[in-house]
CSV table of C-alpha atoms in Angstrom, one decimal:
chain,number,residue,atom,x,y,z
A,57,MET,CA,-19.5,-39.0,-32.6
A,58,PRO,CA,-15.9,-38.1,-33.0
A,59,LYS,CA,-14.0,-37.0,-30.0
A,60,GLN,CA,-14.4,-33.3,-29.0
A,61,ILE,CA,-11.2,-31.4,-28.1
A,62,PRO,CA,-11.6,-27.7,-27.0
A,63,CYS,CA,-9.0,-25.4,-28.6
A,64,LEU,CA,-8.2,-22.3,-26.5
A,65,TRP,CA,-6.8,-19.3,-28.2
A,66,PHE,CA,-4.2,-17.5,-26.1
A,67,ASP,CA,-2.2,-14.4,-26.7
A,68,GLY,CA,1.3,-15.9,-26.2
A,69,ARG,CA,0.5,-17.7,-22.9
A,70,ALA,CA,-0.6,-21.2,-24.1
A,71,GLU,CA,2.4,-23.1,-22.7
A,72,GLU,CA,2.2,-21.2,-19.4
A,73,ALA,CA,-1.5,-21.9,-19.1
A,74,ALA,CA,-1.0,-25.6,-19.9
A,75,GLN,CA,1.7,-25.9,-17.2
A,76,TYR,CA,-0.5,-24.2,-14.7
A,77,TYR,CA,-3.6,-26.2,-15.4
A,78,THR,CA,-1.7,-29.5,-15.3
A,79,SER,CA,-0.5,-28.5,-11.9
A,80,VAL,CA,-4.0,-27.9,-10.6
A,81,PHE,CA,-5.9,-30.9,-12.0
A,82,PRO,CA,-4.9,-34.5,-11.1
A,83,ASN,CA,-4.0,-37.1,-13.8
A,84,SER,CA,-2.9,-34.3,-16.2
A,85,SER,CA,-0.1,-33.9,-18.6
A,86,ILE,CA,1.4,-31.8,-21.4
A,87,ASP,CA,1.3,-34.1,-24.3
A,88,GLN,CA,2.9,-32.2,-27.2
A,89,VAL,CA,4.2,-28.7,-28.0
A,90,THR,CA,4.8,-27.4,-31.5
A,91,ARG,CA,6.9,-24.3,-31.8
A,92,TYR,CA,7.1,-21.4,-34.2
A,93,GLY,CA,10.1,-21.4,-36.5
A,94,PRO,CA,12.1,-18.7,-38.1
A,95,ASP,CA,10.4,-15.9,-40.1
A,96,MET,CA,7.1,-16.4,-38.3
A,97,PRO,CA,4.9,-13.7,-36.9
A,98,VAL,CA,6.1,-14.4,-33.3
A,99,PRO,CA,9.6,-15.1,-31.9
A,100,GLU,CA,11.2,-18.3,-33.0
A,101,GLY,CA,10.8,-21.1,-30.4
A,102,THR,CA,7.5,-19.7,-29.0
A,103,ALA,CA,4.9,-22.4,-28.5
A,104,MET,CA,2.5,-22.4,-31.4
A,105,THR,CA,0.2,-25.2,-30.0
A,106,VAL,CA,0.2,-27.1,-26.7
A,107,SER,CA,-1.7,-30.3,-26.5
A,108,PHE,CA,-2.5,-31.1,-22.9
A,109,THR,CA,-4.8,-33.4,-20.9
A,110,LEU,CA,-6.7,-32.4,-17.7
A,111,ASP,CA,-7.9,-35.5,-15.8
A,112,GLY,CA,-8.6,-37.4,-19.0
A,113,GLN,CA,-10.0,-34.5,-21.1
A,114,ALA,CA,-7.9,-33.4,-24.0
A,115,TYR,CA,-7.3,-29.7,-24.8
A,116,VAL,CA,-5.2,-27.7,-27.2
A,117,GLY,CA,-3.8,-24.2,-26.4
A,118,LEU,CA,-3.0,-22.1,-29.5
A,119,ASN,CA,-0.9,-19.0,-29.3
A,120,GLY,CA,-2.8,-17.0,-32.0
A,121,GLY,CA,-2.4,-13.4,-30.9
A,122,PRO,CA,-4.6,-10.8,-29.3
A,123,GLN,CA,-7.5,-10.8,-31.8
A,124,PHE,CA,-9.8,-13.1,-29.9
A,125,PRO,CA,-9.9,-12.7,-26.1
A,126,PHE,CA,-11.8,-15.1,-23.9
A,127,THR,CA,-15.3,-14.1,-22.7
A,128,GLU,CA,-17.8,-15.6,-20.3
A,129,ALA,CA,-19.8,-16.9,-23.3
A,130,ILE,CA,-17.7,-20.1,-22.9
A,131,SER,CA,-16.8,-21.6,-19.6
A,132,PHE,CA,-15.7,-25.0,-18.3
A,133,GLN,CA,-17.6,-26.6,-15.5
A,134,VAL,CA,-15.7,-28.4,-12.8
A,135,HIS,CA,-18.1,-30.8,-11.0
A,136,CYS,CA,-16.8,-31.3,-7.5
A,137,ALA,CA,-17.6,-34.3,-5.2
A,138,ASP,CA,-17.4,-32.2,-2.0
A,139,GLN,CA,-16.5,-28.9,-0.4
A,140,ASP,CA,-12.9,-29.8,-0.2
A,141,GLU,CA,-12.7,-30.2,-4.0
A,142,VAL,CA,-14.7,-26.9,-4.5
A,143,ASP,CA,-12.2,-25.1,-2.2
A,144,HIS,CA,-9.2,-26.6,-4.0
A,145,TYR,CA,-10.2,-25.6,-7.5
A,146,TRP,CA,-11.7,-22.3,-6.4
A,147,SER,CA,-8.5,-21.2,-4.6
A,148,HIS,CA,-6.2,-22.4,-7.4
A,149,LEU,CA,-8.2,-21.1,-10.4
A,150,THR,CA,-8.9,-17.7,-8.8
A,151,ASP,CA,-5.2,-17.2,-7.9
A,152,GLY,CA,-4.3,-14.2,-10.1
A,153,GLY,CA,-7.8,-14.2,-11.5
A,154,GLU,CA,-11.2,-12.9,-10.4
A,155,GLU,CA,-14.2,-14.3,-8.6
A,156,GLY,CA,-17.6,-14.1,-10.1
A,157,GLN,CA,-21.0,-15.0,-8.7
A,158,CYS,CA,-22.6,-18.4,-8.3
A,159,GLY,CA,-19.4,-20.5,-8.6
A,160,TRP,CA,-18.1,-18.6,-11.7
A,161,LEU,CA,-14.6,-17.3,-12.0
A,162,LYS,CA,-12.1,-16.1,-14.4
A,163,ASP,CA,-8.6,-17.4,-14.1
A,164,ARG,CA,-5.3,-15.5,-14.6
A,165,PHE,CA,-5.5,-16.3,-18.3
A,166,GLY,CA,-9.0,-14.9,-18.7
A,167,VAL,CA,-10.6,-18.4,-19.1
A,168,SER,CA,-14.0,-18.7,-17.4
A,169,TRP,CA,-14.7,-21.7,-15.1
A,170,GLN,CA,-17.7,-22.8,-13.0
A,171,VAL,CA,-16.6,-24.6,-9.9
A,172,ILE,CA,-19.7,-26.5,-8.8
A,173,PRO,CA,-20.4,-29.1,-6.1
A,174,VAL,CA,-22.5,-31.9,-7.5
A,175,GLU,CA,-24.9,-31.5,-4.6
A,176,LEU,CA,-25.9,-28.1,-6.1
A,177,PHE,CA,-27.9,-29.8,-8.8
A,178,ALA,CA,-29.9,-31.8,-6.3
A,179,LEU,CA,-30.6,-28.8,-4.2
A,180,LEU,CA,-31.7,-26.6,-7.1
A,181,SER,CA,-34.0,-29.3,-8.5
A,182,ASP,CA,-35.4,-30.5,-5.2
A,183,PRO,CA,-39.0,-31.7,-5.6
A,184,ASP,CA,-40.1,-29.4,-2.8
A,185,ALA,CA,-40.3,-26.1,-4.6
A,186,GLY,CA,-39.8,-24.1,-1.4
A,187,ARG,CA,-36.5,-25.9,-0.6
A,188,ALA,CA,-35.3,-25.4,-4.2
A,189,GLN,CA,-36.2,-21.7,-4.1
A,190,ARG,CA,-34.4,-21.1,-0.8
A,191,ALA,CA,-31.3,-23.0,-2.1
A,192,THR,CA,-31.4,-20.9,-5.3
A,193,GLU,CA,-31.6,-17.6,-3.3
A,194,ALA,CA,-28.7,-18.7,-1.1
A,195,MET,CA,-26.6,-19.6,-4.2
A,196,LEU,CA,-27.3,-16.2,-5.8
A,197,GLN,CA,-25.7,-14.5,-2.8
A,198,MET,CA,-22.5,-16.5,-3.1
A,199,ARG,CA,-19.3,-16.3,-5.0
A,200,ARG,CA,-17.6,-19.6,-4.1
A,201,ILE,CA,-20.4,-22.2,-3.5
A,202,VAL,CA,-20.6,-23.4,0.1
A,203,VAL,CA,-22.7,-26.5,0.1
A,204,ALA,CA,-23.5,-26.5,3.9
A,205,GLU,CA,-24.9,-22.9,3.6
A,206,MET,CA,-27.0,-23.9,0.7
A,207,ARG,CA,-28.3,-27.0,2.5
A,208,GLU,CA,-29.1,-24.9,5.6
A,209,ALA,CA,-30.9,-22.3,3.4
A,210,ALA,CA,-32.9,-25.1,1.7
A,211,ASP,CA,-33.9,-26.4,5.2
A,212,GLY,CA,-35.0,-23.0,6.3
A,213,VAL,CA,-32.2,-22.6,8.9
A,214,PRO,CA,-31.7,-18.9,9.5
A,215,ALA,CA,-28.2,-17.7,8.7
């Protein structure tokens, strides 16, 4: 299958977004910027497209205008190895954005993310249906996922 590269449609903030994201994710870079020239629908010199890489995943930001705002219908999952990673990405991506439930958030540009500890999947699919149910109920009460609290709930430890 050919390589998949998400293209994110921004309203004039593609370059700012790429700069921000590359500061949050390790092993990231801005790879190429194309700019609008004279007699274009936006000011000359404004970024038209920004190609950037976030920890090995390629993206393109397009300054296309206000016609197509971001919605929660599309989100990017950030699978975190531990609570420190969850806390890092949660604090950076919610800075200027808004928290949602169950690890979901919208960043300052309106892009939706899911910041998820990998242990979440094991807890929610535990072969013991009671443990899985208790973990799910705990998750549904959270904004930022806290693995220790989910683990305690799964084990039946009162909060």
